[in-house]
Amino acid sequence: MAGEIALFLDMMAAERGAARNTLEAYRRDLDDYSGFLAAIGASPKSVTTATIRDYLADCQARGLKAASVARRLSAVRQLHRFLYGEGLSGEDPAAVLEGPRRGRPLPKTLALGEVDRLLATAREGLEDATRPVGERLRAARITCLLELLYATGMRVSELIALPVTAARRDQRFLVVRGKGDKERIVPLNGAAKDAMAAYLALREMAGLGPSKWLFPSSGESGHLTRQHVGRELKGVAGAAGLSAAKVSPHVLRHAFASHLLQNGADLRAVQQLLGHADIATTQIYTHVLDERLKSLVRDLHPLGNDG
């Protein structure tokens, strides 16, 4: 089974431009499926629809949540579709299966006041020239990270991979390289540009050498990791009096989208800014639109205040 999985992952990387994290997620799910088949003495060619149903039942018996079972079924479906399409299997036993029903949870987000508290806390001490330059630089970096996340709605993986050229003084837009190596353009606001300028000035003041990355690190990748940004953000959240469990880079992405829609942005425009390939993904924010439409009717309809 390992050979078939390797071929499938090669196809995902070469033809669909799947990111490394996506490939690793597929590998983990399919390795689990492969282990189940090995335990019952089945091979890819002998798998039937009943075999896959037994695997899903086994996942549920192990206590996996509906979302995790659905994700594994999606990986298994795609694997068998690939094997059938490549002539490595005589049929596609997963084609008729449906995943477990699950309600899509509303995205966690932050109120505008909570975002303001985060940013204000991050900036504390930034302008205090009496503080050591290293402390000011750390404050400038987390401020820059926060301002960019909230101003653009970028994924944290896109943010940490920004080149230092993104901070040019005349920059009004960022070119972001997203999933599948696709590029999109997002506008920059004044606060984000000012935060980048202050951060780079302090980097120079600290005597740090040049780097091609906006957020360099001594690690293997050469730039900050997603985990590092997440830890720093939770630290700021705690200092701001917010629950660390409530705050993450992805929550700021949700706040960006939700606040745009609350203020009248078009769903299609938000889809483009977030880099969603399918507007169905962006429609998790329709609860925001629903509330805005209710407010419009209540405030603007001639009979809106009656009853």
Coordinates of C-alpha atoms in Angstrom, one line a residue:
M1 CA 0.0 0.0 0.0
A2 CA 2.9 2.3 0.7
G3 CA 3.8 2.5 -3.1
E4 CA 0.2 3.5 -4.0
I5 CA 0.1 6.2 -1.4
A6 CA 3.5 7.5 -2.6
L7 CA 2.2 7.7 -6.2
F8 CA -0.9 9.5 -5.1
L9 CA 1.1 12.1 -3.1
D10 CA 3.4 12.6 -6.0
M11 CA 0.4 13.4 -8.2
M12 CA -1.0 15.8 -5.5
A13 CA 2.3 17.7 -5.4
A14 CA 3.0 17.7 -9.2
E15 CA -0.5 18.3 -10.6
R16 CA -2.4 20.1 -7.9
G17 CA 0.4 22.0 -6.3
A18 CA -0.5 20.7 -2.8
A19 CA 1.5 22.4 0.0
R20 CA 3.8 20.4 2.2
N21 CA 1.5 20.6 5.2
T22 CA -1.4 19.3 3.0
L23 CA 0.7 16.4 1.8
E24 CA 1.7 15.5 5.4
A25 CA -2.0 15.5 6.4
Y26 CA -2.9 13.2 3.6
R27 CA 0.0 10.9 4.4
R28 CA -1.0 10.6 8.1
D29 CA -4.6 9.8 7.2
L30 CA -3.7 7.3 4.4
D31 CA -1.1 5.6 6.6
D32 CA -3.8 5.0 9.2
Y33 CA -6.0 3.6 6.4
S34 CA -3.1 1.4 5.2
G35 CA -2.6 0.1 8.7
F36 CA -6.2 -0.9 8.9
L37 CA -6.0 -2.8 5.6
A38 CA -2.9 -4.6 6.6
A39 CA -4.5 -5.7 9.9
I40 CA -7.4 -7.3 8.0
G41 CA -5.2 -8.7 5.2
A42 CA -6.7 -6.5 2.5
S43 CA -4.9 -4.9 -0.5
P44 CA -6.0 -1.9 -2.6
K45 CA -7.2 -4.2 -5.3
S46 CA -9.3 -6.3 -2.9
V47 CA -11.0 -3.3 -1.1
T48 CA -14.7 -3.2 -1.4
T49 CA -17.2 -0.5 -0.3
A50 CA -17.9 -2.7 2.8
T51 CA -14.2 -2.6 3.6
I52 CA -14.2 1.2 3.7
R53 CA -17.4 1.2 5.8
D54 CA -15.6 -1.1 8.2
Y55 CA -12.7 1.3 8.3
L56 CA -15.0 4.3 9.1
A57 CA -16.7 2.3 11.8
D58 CA -13.2 1.5 13.3
C59 CA -12.4 5.2 13.2
Q60 CA -15.6 6.0 15.1
A61 CA -14.9 3.2 17.6
R62 CA -11.6 4.8 18.4
G63 CA -13.3 8.0 19.3
L64 CA -12.5 10.1 16.3
K65 CA -14.8 13.1 15.9
A66 CA -17.1 13.4 12.9
A67 CA -14.8 16.0 11.3
S68 CA -11.8 13.7 11.5
V69 CA -13.7 10.8 10.1
A70 CA -15.0 12.9 7.2
R71 CA -11.4 14.1 6.5
R72 CA -10.1 10.6 6.4
L73 CA -12.9 9.5 4.1
S74 CA -12.1 12.4 1.8
A75 CA -8.4 11.2 1.6
V76 CA -9.5 7.5 1.0
R77 CA -12.0 8.7 -1.7
Q78 CA -9.3 10.6 -3.5
L79 CA -6.8 7.8 -3.2
H80 CA -9.2 5.2 -4.7
R81 CA -10.3 7.7 -7.4
F82 CA -6.7 8.1 -8.4
L83 CA -6.0 4.4 -8.4
Y84 CA -9.0 3.7 -10.6
G85 CA -8.1 6.6 -13.0
E86 CA -4.6 5.3 -13.3
G87 CA -5.7 1.7 -14.0
L88 CA -4.2 0.5 -10.8
S89 CA -7.6 -0.7 -9.6
G90 CA -10.5 -2.3 -11.4
E91 CA -13.1 -0.1 -9.7
D92 CA -13.6 2.8 -7.3
P93 CA -15.1 1.3 -4.1
A94 CA -15.4 4.7 -2.3
A95 CA -17.4 6.4 -5.0
V96 CA -20.8 5.6 -3.5
L97 CA -19.9 6.5 0.1
E98 CA -21.2 9.5 2.0
G99 CA -19.3 11.0 4.9
P100 CA -20.8 11.6 8.4
R101 CA -23.1 14.5 8.6
R102 CA -21.6 17.4 10.5
G103 CA -22.7 20.9 11.1
R104 CA -20.1 23.5 10.1
P105 CA -19.1 25.5 13.2
L106 CA -19.1 29.2 13.1
P107 CA -15.5 30.6 12.9
K108 CA -14.1 32.0 16.2
T109 CA -13.5 35.7 15.8
L110 CA -12.7 38.8 17.9
A111 CA -14.7 42.0 18.4
L112 CA -13.2 45.2 17.2
G113 CA -12.5 46.3 20.7
E114 CA -10.6 43.1 21.4
V115 CA -8.4 43.6 18.3
D116 CA -7.7 47.1 19.5
R117 CA -6.6 45.8 22.9
L118 CA -4.3 43.3 21.3
L119 CA -2.6 45.9 19.2
A120 CA -2.3 48.4 22.0
T121 CA -0.7 45.8 24.2
A122 CA 1.7 44.7 21.5
R123 CA 2.8 48.4 21.0
E124 CA 3.6 49.0 24.7
G125 CA 7.1 50.2 25.1
L126 CA 7.8 50.4 21.4
E127 CA 8.4 54.1 21.5
D128 CA 10.2 54.1 24.8
A129 CA 13.8 55.0 23.8
T130 CA 15.0 54.1 27.4
R131 CA 14.2 50.4 26.9
P132 CA 16.9 48.1 25.5
V133 CA 16.7 47.9 21.7
G134 CA 16.1 44.1 21.8
E135 CA 12.9 44.6 23.8
R136 CA 11.7 47.3 21.5
L137 CA 12.5 45.1 18.5
R138 CA 10.5 42.3 19.9
A139 CA 7.6 44.7 20.5
A140 CA 8.0 46.0 16.9
R141 CA 8.0 42.5 15.4
I142 CA 4.8 41.3 17.1
T143 CA 3.1 44.6 16.3
C144 CA 4.1 44.2 12.7
L145 CA 2.8 40.6 12.6
L146 CA -0.5 41.6 14.2
E147 CA -1.0 44.6 12.0
L148 CA -0.3 42.6 8.8
L149 CA -2.6 39.7 9.9
Y150 CA -5.5 42.0 10.7
A151 CA -4.9 44.4 7.7
T152 CA -4.7 41.7 5.0
G153 CA -6.4 38.5 6.3
M154 CA -3.3 36.5 5.3
R155 CA -2.8 32.9 6.4
V156 CA 0.1 32.8 8.9
S157 CA 2.0 30.5 6.5
E158 CA 1.8 33.3 3.9
L159 CA 2.8 36.0 6.4
I160 CA 6.0 34.3 7.7
A161 CA 7.2 33.7 4.1
L162 CA 7.0 37.3 3.1
P163 CA 10.2 38.7 1.5
V164 CA 11.8 41.8 3.0
T165 CA 10.9 43.6 -0.2
A166 CA 7.3 43.6 0.9
A167 CA 8.2 46.5 3.2
R168 CA 9.1 49.0 0.5
R169 CA 8.1 52.5 1.5
D170 CA 5.9 53.1 -1.6
Q171 CA 4.2 49.7 -1.3
R172 CA 0.4 49.9 -1.4
F173 CA -0.3 46.2 -2.1
L174 CA 1.3 42.9 -1.2
V175 CA 1.7 40.0 -3.6
V176 CA 0.9 36.9 -1.5
R177 CA 1.8 33.4 -2.5
G178 CA -1.0 31.2 -1.2
K179 CA -2.1 27.6 -1.4
G180 CA -1.2 25.7 -4.5
D181 CA 1.5 28.4 -5.1
K182 CA -1.2 30.8 -6.4
E183 CA -0.6 34.5 -6.1
R184 CA -3.1 37.1 -5.1
I185 CA -2.9 40.9 -4.4
V186 CA -4.0 42.3 -1.1
P187 CA -4.0 46.1 -0.2
L188 CA -2.0 47.5 2.7
N189 CA -3.3 50.1 5.1
G190 CA -1.3 52.9 6.7
A191 CA -1.0 51.1 10.1
A192 CA 0.5 48.0 8.5
K193 CA 3.0 50.1 6.5
D194 CA 4.0 52.1 9.5
A195 CA 4.4 48.9 11.6
M196 CA 6.7 47.4 8.9
A197 CA 8.8 50.6 8.7
A198 CA 9.2 50.8 12.5
Y199 CA 10.1 47.2 12.7
L200 CA 12.8 47.4 10.0
A201 CA 14.2 50.6 11.5
L202 CA 14.7 48.8 14.8
R203 CA 16.2 45.8 13.1
E204 CA 18.8 48.1 11.6
M205 CA 19.3 49.8 15.0
A206 CA 19.9 46.4 16.6
G207 CA 22.7 45.8 14.0
L208 CA 21.0 42.7 12.5
G209 CA 22.4 41.5 9.2
P210 CA 20.4 41.6 6.0
S211 CA 18.0 38.9 5.2
K212 CA 15.7 38.1 2.2
W213 CA 12.9 37.4 4.7
L214 CA 10.7 40.1 6.4
F215 CA 10.7 37.9 9.6
P216 CA 14.0 36.1 9.6
S217 CA 15.0 33.4 12.0
S218 CA 18.0 31.1 12.6
G219 CA 15.9 28.0 12.0
E220 CA 16.1 25.7 9.0
S221 CA 13.5 27.7 6.9
G222 CA 15.3 31.0 7.5
H223 CA 12.1 32.7 8.7
L224 CA 9.8 32.5 11.7
T225 CA 7.6 29.4 12.1
R226 CA 3.8 29.3 12.4
Q227 CA 4.2 27.9 15.9
H228 CA 6.5 30.7 17.0
V229 CA 4.0 33.3 15.8
G230 CA 1.1 31.5 17.5
R231 CA 3.0 31.4 20.9
E232 CA 3.9 35.1 20.7
L233 CA 0.3 36.0 19.8
K234 CA -1.0 34.0 22.8
G235 CA 1.5 35.8 25.0
V236 CA 0.1 39.2 23.9
A237 CA -3.4 38.0 24.3
G238 CA -2.7 37.1 28.0
A239 CA -1.1 40.4 28.6
A240 CA -4.2 42.1 27.1
G241 CA -6.5 40.3 29.4
L242 CA -7.9 38.0 26.7
S243 CA -8.2 34.2 26.8
A244 CA -5.1 32.8 25.1
A245 CA -7.4 29.9 23.9
K246 CA -9.5 32.4 22.0
V247 CA -6.7 34.1 20.1
S248 CA -4.6 32.6 17.2
P249 CA -3.4 33.9 13.8
H250 CA -6.4 32.2 12.2
V251 CA -8.8 33.9 14.5
L252 CA -7.4 37.3 13.3
R253 CA -8.0 36.1 9.7
H254 CA -11.6 35.5 10.7
A255 CA -11.8 38.9 12.4
F256 CA -10.5 40.5 9.2
A257 CA -13.3 38.9 7.1
S258 CA -16.0 39.3 9.6
H259 CA -15.3 43.0 10.2
L260 CA -15.2 43.7 6.5
L261 CA -18.6 42.1 5.9
Q262 CA -20.1 43.9 8.9
N263 CA -19.0 47.2 7.3
G264 CA -20.6 46.4 4.0
A265 CA -17.9 44.5 2.0
D266 CA -19.0 42.2 -0.8
L267 CA -18.7 38.5 -0.2
R268 CA -16.9 38.0 -3.5
A269 CA -14.3 40.7 -2.6
V270 CA -13.7 39.0 0.7
Q271 CA -13.3 35.6 -1.1
Q272 CA -10.5 37.2 -3.3
L273 CA -8.8 38.8 -0.4
L274 CA -8.7 35.6 1.6
G275 CA -7.5 33.5 -1.3
H276 CA -10.4 31.1 -1.2
A277 CA -10.7 29.1 -4.5
D278 CA -14.4 28.4 -3.9
I279 CA -16.9 31.0 -2.6
A280 CA -18.5 28.1 -0.6
T281 CA -15.6 28.3 1.7
T282 CA -16.2 32.0 2.3
Q283 CA -19.8 31.4 3.0
I284 CA -19.0 30.4 6.6
Y285 CA -19.2 34.1 7.2
T286 CA -22.8 34.4 6.0
H287 CA -24.0 34.6 9.6
V288 CA -22.4 38.1 9.6
L289 CA -24.3 39.0 6.5
D290 CA -27.5 37.7 8.0
E291 CA -27.1 39.9 11.0
R292 CA -26.3 42.9 8.8
L293 CA -29.4 42.3 6.6
K294 CA -31.5 42.1 9.7
S295 CA -30.1 45.4 10.9
L296 CA -30.8 47.0 7.6
V297 CA -34.4 45.9 7.6
R298 CA -34.9 46.9 11.2
D299 CA -33.2 50.4 10.8
L300 CA -34.3 51.3 7.2
H301 CA -37.7 49.6 6.5
P302 CA -40.7 51.9 7.1
L303 CA -42.3 49.4 9.4
G304 CA -39.0 48.0 10.8
N305 CA -39.6 49.3 14.3
D306 CA -43.2 48.1 14.6
G307 CA -43.5 45.1 16.8

